[in-house]
mmCIF file of C-alpha atoms in Angstrom:
data_model
loop_
_atom_site.group_PDB
_atom_site.id
_atom_site.type_symbol
_atom_site.label_atom_id
_atom_site.label_comp_id
_atom_site.label_asym_id
_atom_site.label_seq_id
_atom_site.Cartn_x
_atom_site.Cartn_y
_atom_site.Cartn_z
ATOM 1 C CA MET A 16 9.823 50.109 24.539
ATOM 2 C CA GLN A 17 7.303 49.076 22.387
ATOM 3 C CA LYS A 18 6.576 45.078 21.606
ATOM 4 C CA THR A 19 8.020 43.079 19.068
ATOM 5 C CA LYS A 20 4.679 41.992 17.351
ATOM 6 C CA ASN A 21 3.752 38.268 17.979
ATOM 7 C CA THR A 22 3.737 36.600 14.547
ATOM 8 C CA TYR A 23 2.720 33.088 12.577
ATOM 9 C CA LYS A 24 5.909 33.307 11.320
ATOM 10 C CA LYS A 25 7.554 33.486 14.865
ATOM 11 C CA SER A 26 4.783 30.427 15.975
ATOM 12 C CA GLY A 27 6.440 28.138 13.561
ATOM 13 C CA VAL A 28 4.660 27.734 10.982
ATOM 14 C CA ASN A 29 6.532 29.010 7.540
ATOM 15 C CA ILE A 30 3.574 30.409 4.992
ATOM 16 C CA ASN A 31 5.667 31.354 2.725
ATOM 17 C CA LEU A 32 8.252 27.792 3.023
ATOM 18 C CA ALA A 33 4.085 25.055 2.240
ATOM 19 C CA ASP A 34 3.371 28.664 -1.314
ATOM 20 C CA GLN A 35 7.058 27.078 -2.477
ATOM 21 C CA PHE A 36 6.051 23.704 -1.880
ATOM 22 C CA VAL A 37 2.411 23.918 -3.014
ATOM 23 C CA GLN A 38 3.954 25.812 -6.237
ATOM 24 C CA TYR A 39 6.522 23.034 -6.727
ATOM 25 C CA ILE A 40 3.788 20.081 -5.882
ATOM 26 C CA ALA A 41 1.496 22.677 -9.304
ATOM 27 C CA LYS A 42 5.094 21.582 -10.993
ATOM 28 C CA VAL A 43 5.369 17.418 -11.025
ATOM 29 C CA SER A 44 2.104 17.002 -11.088
ATOM 30 C CA LYS A 45 1.384 18.528 -14.960
ATOM 31 C CA LYS A 46 2.605 15.422 -16.425
ATOM 32 C CA ASN A 47 0.694 13.352 -14.213
ATOM 33 C CA VAL A 48 -2.444 15.374 -14.646
ATOM 34 C CA LYS A 49 -1.621 15.136 -18.583
ATOM 35 C CA LYS A 50 -2.051 11.517 -18.644
ATOM 36 C CA LYS A 51 -5.697 11.590 -17.671
ATOM 37 C CA SER A 52 -6.592 14.801 -18.392
ATOM 38 C CA LYS A 53 -9.881 13.914 -20.006
ATOM 39 C CA TYR A 54 -11.112 13.293 -16.233
ATOM 40 C CA LEU A 55 -9.093 16.128 -14.456
ATOM 41 C CA ASN A 56 -9.818 19.818 -14.197
ATOM 42 C CA LYS A 57 -6.062 20.790 -14.737
ATOM 43 C CA ASP A 58 -6.327 23.501 -11.794
ATOM 44 C CA ASN A 59 -7.123 21.238 -9.210
ATOM 45 C CA ILE A 60 -3.899 21.910 -7.084
ATOM 46 C CA GLY A 61 -4.510 24.984 -5.000
ATOM 47 C CA ALA A 62 -7.828 24.818 -5.818
ATOM 48 C CA PHE A 63 -9.810 24.456 -2.746
ATOM 49 C CA GLY A 64 -11.565 21.569 -3.622
ATOM 50 C CA SER A 65 -10.947 18.762 -6.653
ATOM 51 C CA THR A 66 -12.360 17.595 -8.802
ATOM 52 C CA PHE A 67 -12.680 14.431 -11.319
ATOM 53 C CA ASP A 68 -15.277 13.647 -14.610
ATOM 54 C CA ILE A 69 -16.135 10.049 -14.129
ATOM 55 C CA SER A 70 -18.665 10.620 -16.920
ATOM 56 C CA LYS A 71 -16.369 10.132 -19.729
ATOM 57 C CA ILE A 72 -15.964 6.497 -17.876
ATOM 58 C CA LYS A 73 -17.347 3.924 -19.738
ATOM 59 C CA ILE A 74 -18.771 1.172 -16.809
ATOM 60 C CA LYS A 75 -21.909 0.589 -16.587
ATOM 61 C CA ASP A 76 -24.074 0.481 -13.210
ATOM 62 C CA PRO A 77 -20.640 1.757 -11.581
ATOM 63 C CA LEU A 78 -20.283 1.500 -8.159
ATOM 64 C CA ILE A 79 -17.734 3.862 -5.904
ATOM 65 C CA VAL A 80 -14.927 2.299 -3.702
ATOM 66 C CA SER A 81 -13.124 4.666 -1.110
ATOM 67 C CA SER A 82 -10.060 3.057 0.858
ATOM 68 C CA THR A 83 -7.307 5.598 3.243
ATOM 69 C CA ASP A 84 -4.518 4.356 4.883
ATOM 70 C CA GLY A 85 -1.056 5.789 6.386
ATOM 71 C CA VAL A 86 2.503 4.495 6.530
ATOM 72 C CA GLY A 87 2.348 3.850 9.686
ATOM 73 C CA THR A 88 5.550 3.994 11.939
ATOM 74 C CA LYS A 89 7.790 2.878 9.296
ATOM 75 C CA LEU A 90 8.631 6.633 8.792
ATOM 76 C CA ASP A 91 9.944 6.650 11.330
ATOM 77 C CA LEU A 92 13.119 4.772 9.986
ATOM 78 C CA ALA A 93 12.822 6.856 7.144
ATOM 79 C CA ASN A 94 14.161 9.172 9.504
ATOM 80 C CA ARG A 95 16.079 7.452 11.055
ATOM 81 C CA PHE A 96 18.194 6.548 8.379
ATOM 82 C CA GLY A 97 17.490 9.836 6.456
ATOM 83 C CA LYS A 98 16.003 8.057 3.276
ATOM 84 C CA PHE A 99 12.443 9.198 1.912
ATOM 85 C CA ASP A 100 12.205 9.169 -2.052
ATOM 86 C CA THR A 101 9.848 5.370 -1.027
ATOM 87 C CA ILE A 102 8.213 6.409 1.802
ATOM 88 C CA GLY A 103 4.625 8.456 -1.137
ATOM 89 C CA ILE A 104 4.949 4.965 -2.760
ATOM 90 C CA ASP A 105 4.610 3.267 0.625
ATOM 91 C CA LEU A 106 0.943 5.358 0.692
ATOM 92 C CA VAL A 107 0.052 5.576 -2.292
ATOM 93 C CA ALA A 108 0.236 1.071 -2.291
ATOM 94 C CA MET A 109 -1.233 0.936 0.937
ATOM 95 C CA CYS A 110 -4.781 2.768 -0.185
ATOM 96 C CA VAL A 111 -4.771 0.984 -3.745
ATOM 97 C CA ASN A 112 -4.086 -1.732 -3.012
ATOM 98 C CA ASP A 113 -6.742 -2.188 -0.829
ATOM 99 C CA LEU A 114 -9.228 -0.871 -4.056
ATOM 100 C CA ILE A 115 -7.849 -3.256 -6.654
ATOM 101 C CA VAL A 116 -8.911 -6.728 -3.659
ATOM 102 C CA GLN A 117 -12.158 -5.494 -4.649
ATOM 103 C CA GLY A 118 -11.850 -5.207 -9.126
ATOM 104 C CA ALA A 119 -11.538 -1.733 -9.043
ATOM 105 C CA LYS A 120 -10.026 0.857 -10.354
ATOM 106 C CA PRO A 121 -8.127 3.645 -9.610
ATOM 107 C CA LEU A 122 -8.930 6.770 -10.479
ATOM 108 C CA PHE A 123 -7.363 9.482 -8.217
ATOM 109 C CA PHE A 124 -5.031 9.940 -4.821
ATOM 110 C CA LEU A 125 -5.391 13.176 -2.167
ATOM 111 C CA ASP A 126 -2.627 12.982 0.076
ATOM 112 C CA TYR A 127 -2.035 13.771 3.477
ATOM 113 C CA ILE A 128 1.314 15.857 5.150
ATOM 114 C CA ALA A 129 2.258 16.833 8.627
ATOM 115 C CA VAL A 130 4.828 17.759 9.566
ATOM 116 C CA GLY A 131 6.690 19.458 12.335
ATOM 117 C CA LYS A 132 9.180 21.982 10.611
ATOM 118 C CA ILE A 133 8.606 22.227 6.507
ATOM 119 C CA LYS A 134 12.227 20.918 4.783
ATOM 120 C CA ILE A 135 11.803 22.014 1.256
ATOM 121 C CA ASN A 136 14.153 19.263 -0.264
ATOM 122 C CA LYS A 137 12.490 16.080 1.695
ATOM 123 C CA MET A 138 9.234 17.821 1.738
ATOM 124 C CA LYS A 139 9.815 17.253 -1.854
ATOM 125 C CA LYS A 140 11.418 13.527 -2.060
ATOM 126 C CA ILE A 141 8.552 12.268 -0.345
ATOM 127 C CA LEU A 142 5.664 13.586 -3.183
ATOM 128 C CA ASP A 143 7.798 12.385 -5.935
ATOM 129 C CA GLY A 144 7.208 9.053 -4.238
ATOM 130 C CA ILE A 145 4.181 10.078 -4.214
ATOM 131 C CA ILE A 146 3.718 10.960 -8.239
ATOM 132 C CA LYS A 147 6.035 7.630 -9.110
ATOM 133 C CA GLY A 148 2.988 5.984 -6.573
ATOM 134 C CA CYS A 149 0.368 6.979 -8.634
ATOM 135 C CA ASP A 150 1.924 6.873 -11.663
ATOM 136 C CA ILE A 151 2.477 2.644 -11.137
ATOM 137 C CA SER A 152 -0.784 2.500 -9.616
ATOM 138 C CA LEU A 153 -2.422 4.065 -13.295
ATOM 139 C CA CYS A 154 -4.242 6.831 -10.976
ATOM 140 C CA SER A 155 -4.784 10.837 -10.611
ATOM 141 C CA LEU A 156 -2.803 13.121 -7.451
ATOM 142 C CA VAL A 157 -5.689 15.823 -7.759
ATOM 143 C CA GLY A 158 -4.381 17.279 -4.428
ATOM 144 C CA GLY A 159 -3.927 17.006 -0.798
ATOM 145 C CA GLU A 160 -3.048 19.014 1.846
ATOM 146 C CA THR A 161 0.385 20.147 3.987
ATOM 147 C CA ALA A 162 -0.104 21.455 7.479
ATOM 148 C CA GLU A 163 2.814 22.184 9.621
ATOM 149 C CA MET A 164 2.359 21.791 13.553
ATOM 150 C CA PRO A 165 4.708 23.812 15.570
ATOM 151 C CA GLY A 166 4.532 21.786 19.018
ATOM 152 C CA ILE A 167 2.487 18.816 17.821
ATOM 153 C CA TYR A 168 5.856 17.152 16.109
ATOM 154 C CA ASP A 169 9.421 17.502 16.529
ATOM 155 C CA ASN A 170 11.339 19.103 13.506
ATOM 156 C CA ASP A 171 11.927 16.905 12.144
ATOM 157 C CA LYS A 172 9.233 14.350 13.013
ATOM 158 C CA PHE A 173 6.434 13.900 10.335
ATOM 159 C CA ASP A 174 2.944 11.259 9.495
ATOM 160 C CA LEU A 175 1.726 10.625 6.109
ATOM 161 C CA ALA A 176 -2.128 9.789 5.304
ATOM 162 C CA GLY A 177 -3.143 8.734 1.147
ATOM 163 C CA PHE A 178 -6.684 9.035 0.128
ATOM 164 C CA SER A 179 -7.969 7.150 -2.475
ATOM 165 C CA VAL A 180 -10.951 6.058 -5.018
ATOM 166 C CA GLY A 181 -12.123 3.687 -7.538
ATOM 167 C CA ILE A 182 -14.612 2.447 -9.628
ATOM 168 C CA VAL A 183 -16.071 -0.722 -10.555
ATOM 169 C CA SER A 184 -18.798 -2.151 -12.433
ATOM 170 C CA LYS A 185 -21.305 -4.469 -9.806
ATOM 171 C CA LYS A 186 -20.632 -7.411 -12.256
ATOM 172 C CA LYS A 187 -17.122 -7.100 -12.169
ATOM 173 C CA LEU A 188 -17.166 -6.528 -8.300
ATOM 174 C CA LEU A 189 -14.956 -9.275 -6.535
ATOM 175 C CA HIS A 190 -17.070 -10.307 -3.719
ATOM 176 C CA LYS A 191 -16.287 -13.442 -1.580
ATOM 177 C CA LYS A 192 -19.998 -14.666 -1.711
ATOM 178 C CA ASN A 193 -18.230 -16.260 -4.704
ATOM 179 C CA VAL A 194 -16.055 -18.315 -3.260
ATOM 180 C CA LYS A 195 -17.174 -21.630 -3.925
ATOM 181 C CA SER A 196 -15.851 -25.180 -2.154
ATOM 182 C CA GLY A 197 -12.504 -26.264 -4.401
ATOM 183 C CA ASP A 198 -11.796 -22.864 -5.318
ATOM 184 C CA VAL A 199 -7.560 -22.430 -4.990
ATOM 185 C CA VAL A 200 -5.631 -19.895 -3.118
ATOM 186 C CA LEU A 201 -2.526 -18.942 -4.449
ATOM 187 C CA ALA A 202 -0.115 -15.940 -2.537
ATOM 188 C CA VAL A 203 1.619 -13.414 -5.010
ATOM 189 C CA PRO A 204 5.446 -12.142 -3.195
ATOM 190 C CA SER A 205 5.618 -9.205 -1.661
ATOM 191 C CA SER A 206 8.403 -6.382 -2.135
ATOM 192 C CA GLY A 207 9.715 -6.826 1.035
ATOM 193 C CA VAL A 208 8.307 -6.002 4.575
ATOM 194 C CA HIS A 209 5.804 -3.450 2.718
ATOM 195 C CA SER A 210 4.483 -0.957 6.135
ATOM 196 C CA ASN A 211 2.464 -3.052 8.594
ATOM 197 C CA GLY A 212 5.306 -4.804 11.747
ATOM 198 C CA TYR A 213 7.001 -1.210 12.397
ATOM 199 C CA SER A 214 7.021 -0.674 15.552
ATOM 200 C CA LEU A 215 7.949 -4.389 16.443
ATOM 201 C CA ILE A 216 10.788 -3.904 13.982
ATOM 202 C CA ARG A 217 12.231 -0.331 15.921
ATOM 203 C CA THR A 218 11.537 -2.375 18.969
ATOM 204 C CA ILE A 219 14.158 -4.745 17.228
ATOM 205 C CA LEU A 220 16.642 -2.632 15.860
ATOM 206 C CA LYS A 221 17.068 -0.178 19.071
ATOM 207 C CA ASN A 222 20.836 -0.097 20.259
ATOM 208 C CA LYS A 223 21.462 -2.040 17.106
ATOM 209 C CA LYS A 224 23.251 -1.272 14.576
ATOM 210 C CA ILE A 225 23.142 -3.172 10.725
ATOM 211 C CA SER A 226 23.686 -2.902 7.622
ATOM 212 C CA ASN A 227 23.254 -0.290 4.737
ATOM 213 C CA LYS A 228 22.162 -3.647 2.689
ATOM 214 C CA LEU A 229 19.559 -4.319 5.339
ATOM 215 C CA LYS A 230 18.116 -0.827 5.760
ATOM 216 C CA LEU A 231 17.717 -0.822 2.358
ATOM 217 C CA ASP A 232 15.298 -3.874 2.954
ATOM 218 C CA LEU A 233 13.713 -2.315 5.782
ATOM 219 C CA LEU A 234 12.395 1.409 3.815
ATOM 220 C CA ALA A 235 11.929 -0.959 0.652
ATOM 221 C CA PRO A 236 8.744 0.357 -0.652
ATOM 222 C CA THR A 237 4.944 -1.473 -1.148
ATOM 223 C CA LYS A 238 4.694 -3.438 -4.301
ATOM 224 C CA ILE A 239 1.825 -2.139 -6.136
ATOM 225 C CA TYR A 240 -0.385 -4.706 -7.658
ATOM 226 C CA THR A 241 -2.146 -2.653 -9.959
ATOM 227 C CA LYS A 242 -1.938 -3.418 -13.136
ATOM 228 C CA GLU A 243 -2.083 -7.505 -11.971
ATOM 229 C CA VAL A 244 -4.974 -7.324 -10.804
ATOM 230 C CA LEU A 245 -7.016 -4.980 -13.243
ATOM 231 C CA SER A 246 -6.154 -6.856 -16.536
ATOM 232 C CA LEU A 247 -6.584 -10.710 -14.228
ATOM 233 C CA THR A 248 -10.270 -9.065 -13.149
ATOM 234 C CA LYS A 249 -10.636 -7.655 -16.909
ATOM 235 C CA ASN A 250 -10.641 -11.071 -17.941
ATOM 236 C CA ASN A 251 -13.085 -12.474 -15.203
ATOM 237 C CA LEU A 252 -9.680 -15.206 -13.617
ATOM 238 C CA ILE A 253 -10.169 -13.651 -10.482
ATOM 239 C CA ILE A 254 -12.970 -14.954 -8.071
ATOM 240 C CA CYS A 255 -12.322 -13.556 -5.092
ATOM 241 C CA ALA A 256 -8.471 -11.185 -3.480
ATOM 242 C CA ALA A 257 -6.902 -9.913 0.034
ATOM 243 C CA HIS A 258 -4.288 -7.409 0.861
ATOM 244 C CA ILE A 259 -1.801 -9.195 2.928
ATOM 245 C CA THR A 260 -1.314 -5.660 5.636
ATOM 246 C CA GLY A 261 -2.430 -5.378 9.621
ATOM 247 C CA GLY A 262 -3.318 -9.016 11.276
ATOM 248 C CA GLY A 263 -0.541 -10.480 9.501
ATOM 249 C CA LEU A 264 -1.607 -13.425 6.196
ATOM 250 C CA ILE A 265 -4.416 -15.672 7.179
ATOM 251 C CA ASP A 266 -6.827 -13.372 9.184
ATOM 252 C CA ASN A 267 -6.328 -10.878 5.666
ATOM 253 C CA ILE A 268 -7.474 -14.377 3.195
ATOM 254 C CA SER A 269 -9.590 -15.249 6.198
ATOM 255 C CA ARG A 270 -11.940 -12.215 5.411
ATOM 256 C CA SER A 271 -12.308 -13.012 1.798
ATOM 257 C CA VAL A 272 -13.550 -17.010 2.619
ATOM 258 C CA PRO A 273 -17.482 -17.068 3.245
ATOM 259 C CA ASP A 274 -18.424 -18.027 6.519
ATOM 260 C CA ASP A 275 -19.633 -21.485 5.284
ATOM 261 C CA HIS A 276 -16.261 -22.232 3.840
ATOM 262 C CA CYS A 277 -12.529 -22.903 5.254
ATOM 263 C CA LEU A 278 -9.452 -21.270 4.710
ATOM 264 C CA ASN A 279 -6.584 -24.501 4.119
ATOM 265 C CA ILE A 280 -3.228 -23.219 4.376
ATOM 266 C CA ASP A 281 -0.265 -25.175 4.245
ATOM 267 C CA LEU A 282 2.663 -23.473 5.578
ATOM 268 C CA SER A 283 5.283 -25.085 3.943
ATOM 269 C CA LYS A 284 4.530 -23.673 0.916
ATOM 270 C CA ILE A 285 5.332 -20.226 1.339
ATOM 271 C CA LYS A 286 8.865 -18.629 0.053
ATOM 272 C CA ILE A 287 9.660 -16.732 2.596
ATOM 273 C CA LYS A 288 11.803 -13.596 2.056
ATOM 274 C CA HIS A 289 16.033 -13.451 3.197
ATOM 275 C CA ILE A 290 14.712 -9.985 5.838
ATOM 276 C CA PHE A 291 11.406 -11.550 7.212
ATOM 277 C CA LYS A 292 13.919 -14.619 8.496
ATOM 278 C CA TRP A 293 16.332 -12.576 10.187
ATOM 279 C CA ILE A 294 13.487 -10.797 11.828
ATOM 280 C CA LYS A 295 12.796 -14.148 13.356
ATOM 281 C CA SER A 296 15.902 -14.736 14.003
ATOM 282 C CA ASN A 297 15.604 -11.864 16.779
ATOM 283 C CA ASN A 298 13.883 -14.585 19.260
ATOM 284 C CA ILE A 299 10.216 -13.723 17.015
ATOM 285 C CA SER A 300 7.879 -16.899 17.541
ATOM 286 C CA ASP A 301 6.539 -17.993 14.148
ATOM 287 C CA GLN A 302 2.053 -17.603 15.997
ATOM 288 C CA GLU A 303 3.829 -13.275 16.009
ATOM 289 C CA MET A 304 5.805 -13.392 12.322
ATOM 290 C CA LEU A 305 2.290 -14.521 10.579
ATOM 291 C CA LYS A 306 0.332 -12.437 12.968
ATOM 292 C CA THR A 307 1.860 -9.177 12.736
ATOM 293 C CA PHE A 308 4.102 -9.914 9.037
ATOM 294 C CA ASN A 309 3.209 -11.135 5.513
ATOM 295 C CA CYS A 310 5.646 -13.474 5.924
ATOM 296 C CA GLY A 311 7.268 -12.902 1.684
ATOM 297 C CA VAL A 312 3.068 -12.612 1.214
ATOM 298 C CA GLY A 313 2.032 -9.457 -0.212
ATOM 299 C CA PHE A 314 -1.582 -10.568 -2.125
ATOM 300 C CA CYS A 315 -3.235 -13.544 -2.337
ATOM 301 C CA LEU A 316 -5.955 -14.496 -5.155
ATOM 302 C CA ILE A 317 -8.790 -17.286 -5.348
ATOM 303 C CA VAL A 318 -9.593 -18.917 -7.976
ATOM 304 C CA LYS A 319 -10.222 -21.559 -10.309
ATOM 305 C CA LYS A 320 -7.938 -24.146 -10.441
ATOM 306 C CA ASN A 321 -7.970 -24.380 -14.040
ATOM 307 C CA ASN A 322 -7.148 -21.004 -14.720
ATOM 308 C CA ILE A 323 -4.109 -20.757 -13.198
ATOM 309 C CA LYS A 324 -1.933 -21.186 -15.216
ATOM 310 C CA LYS A 325 -3.438 -18.113 -17.396
ATOM 311 C CA ILE A 326 -2.990 -16.284 -14.679
ATOM 312 C CA LYS A 327 1.011 -16.355 -14.885
ATOM 313 C CA LYS A 328 1.187 -14.881 -17.631
ATOM 314 C CA TYR A 329 -0.146 -11.186 -16.264
ATOM 315 C CA PHE A 330 3.346 -11.405 -13.492
ATOM 316 C CA SER A 331 7.283 -11.327 -13.884
ATOM 317 C CA ARG A 332 9.128 -13.798 -12.464
ATOM 318 C CA GLU A 333 9.762 -11.758 -9.354
ATOM 319 C CA TYR A 334 5.824 -11.966 -8.392
ATOM 320 C CA MET A 335 4.603 -15.706 -10.131
ATOM 321 C CA PRO A 336 1.843 -16.204 -7.923
ATOM 322 C CA TYR A 337 2.625 -20.319 -6.363
ATOM 323 C CA GLU A 338 -0.385 -22.494 -4.763
ATOM 324 C CA ILE A 339 -1.169 -22.498 -1.105
ATOM 325 C CA GLY A 340 -4.167 -23.790 -0.013
ATOM 326 C CA TYR A 341 -7.536 -24.468 -0.675
ATOM 327 C CA ILE A 342 -11.258 -24.160 0.102
ATOM 328 C CA SER A 343 -13.224 -26.469 0.953
ATOM 329 C CA LYS A 344 -16.997 -26.555 2.447
ATOM 330 C CA SER A 345 -16.942 -26.640 6.511
ATOM 331 C CA SER A 346 -17.737 -24.744 9.250
ATOM 332 C CA ASN A 347 -14.634 -24.634 10.487
ATOM 333 C CA LYS A 348 -13.198 -21.476 9.237
ATOM 334 C CA LYS A 349 -9.963 -22.109 8.900
ATOM 335 C CA ASN A 350 -7.511 -25.043 9.214
ATOM 336 C CA ILE A 351 -4.155 -24.058 8.835
ATOM 337 C CA TYR A 352 -0.891 -26.821 8.619
ATOM 338 C CA ASN A 353 2.571 -27.878 8.194
ATOM 339 C CA LYS A 354 4.722 -25.572 9.392
ATOM 340 C CA ILE A 355 6.430 -22.608 8.051
ATOM 341 C CA LYS A 356 9.642 -23.203 6.422
ATOM 342 C CA TRP A 357 13.058 -20.670 8.132
#
């Protein structure tokens, strides 16, 4: 009896499904491409590499800024709760929020999706979130990669990575060397937990039932600050900035302060979101909360005090910046005072 031949499909990889997904990518990307058509090759999707024409961008002394990131173990909660329409926004946010810290305008974005088994409806929801994130970020999805990897990932498991590129003039580059004594630290509210600290959250959730409201709160997509921050940069209203991600609030702001200056933060001024009060209630110390989570502050601006009123005009009420500290001339890197108010 003749043996049945081995095939790629029998090994767990379905190229036909992958092709269907690529066709969907090409379809939904058309709207995104039309908005930036003067910069993009409309045939990027499906090509071996993606092109973006920077010669039409009128920026003197341009610098290219790049960033890559993922969503981390927040993906596990998306799987657990069966909600995939916002996780793509998280992916874009974690990359472009790093670009705008330096004053760079996001130009384009690429994604990498790795799965154990392609499930078209699930993949479409993830991609729709990525497209939405790119629209909010004012950038273009120019390509990506989908890898079906049976045996490496269980059928329901997946991973996401993103890659973003932006551009900024050397004169507009935000850098800590320009930070001076007397400058003020403004906290810009987060939309929730964003995309850090989920390994600890998953530990808390073991064998615990939670409400649908709490599930939605835990999966609230990361706030993208592109429009507000680029407007401030254009009008020379920011000296430096910080994206509050892994390492928490204090460590991330410290990265934007010169070595011979001190970051002074009043913890009692931080406006804590309810979701962090719930996390804190699960036997988590203040120190661990500040080290792991944004605690309600997703982005920070270092500015001149006399510009605060102008800066607030660029934000909605939900994300209105408020003062939490200042910079002083000192060999001490940090001065953290008062207790956080839970």
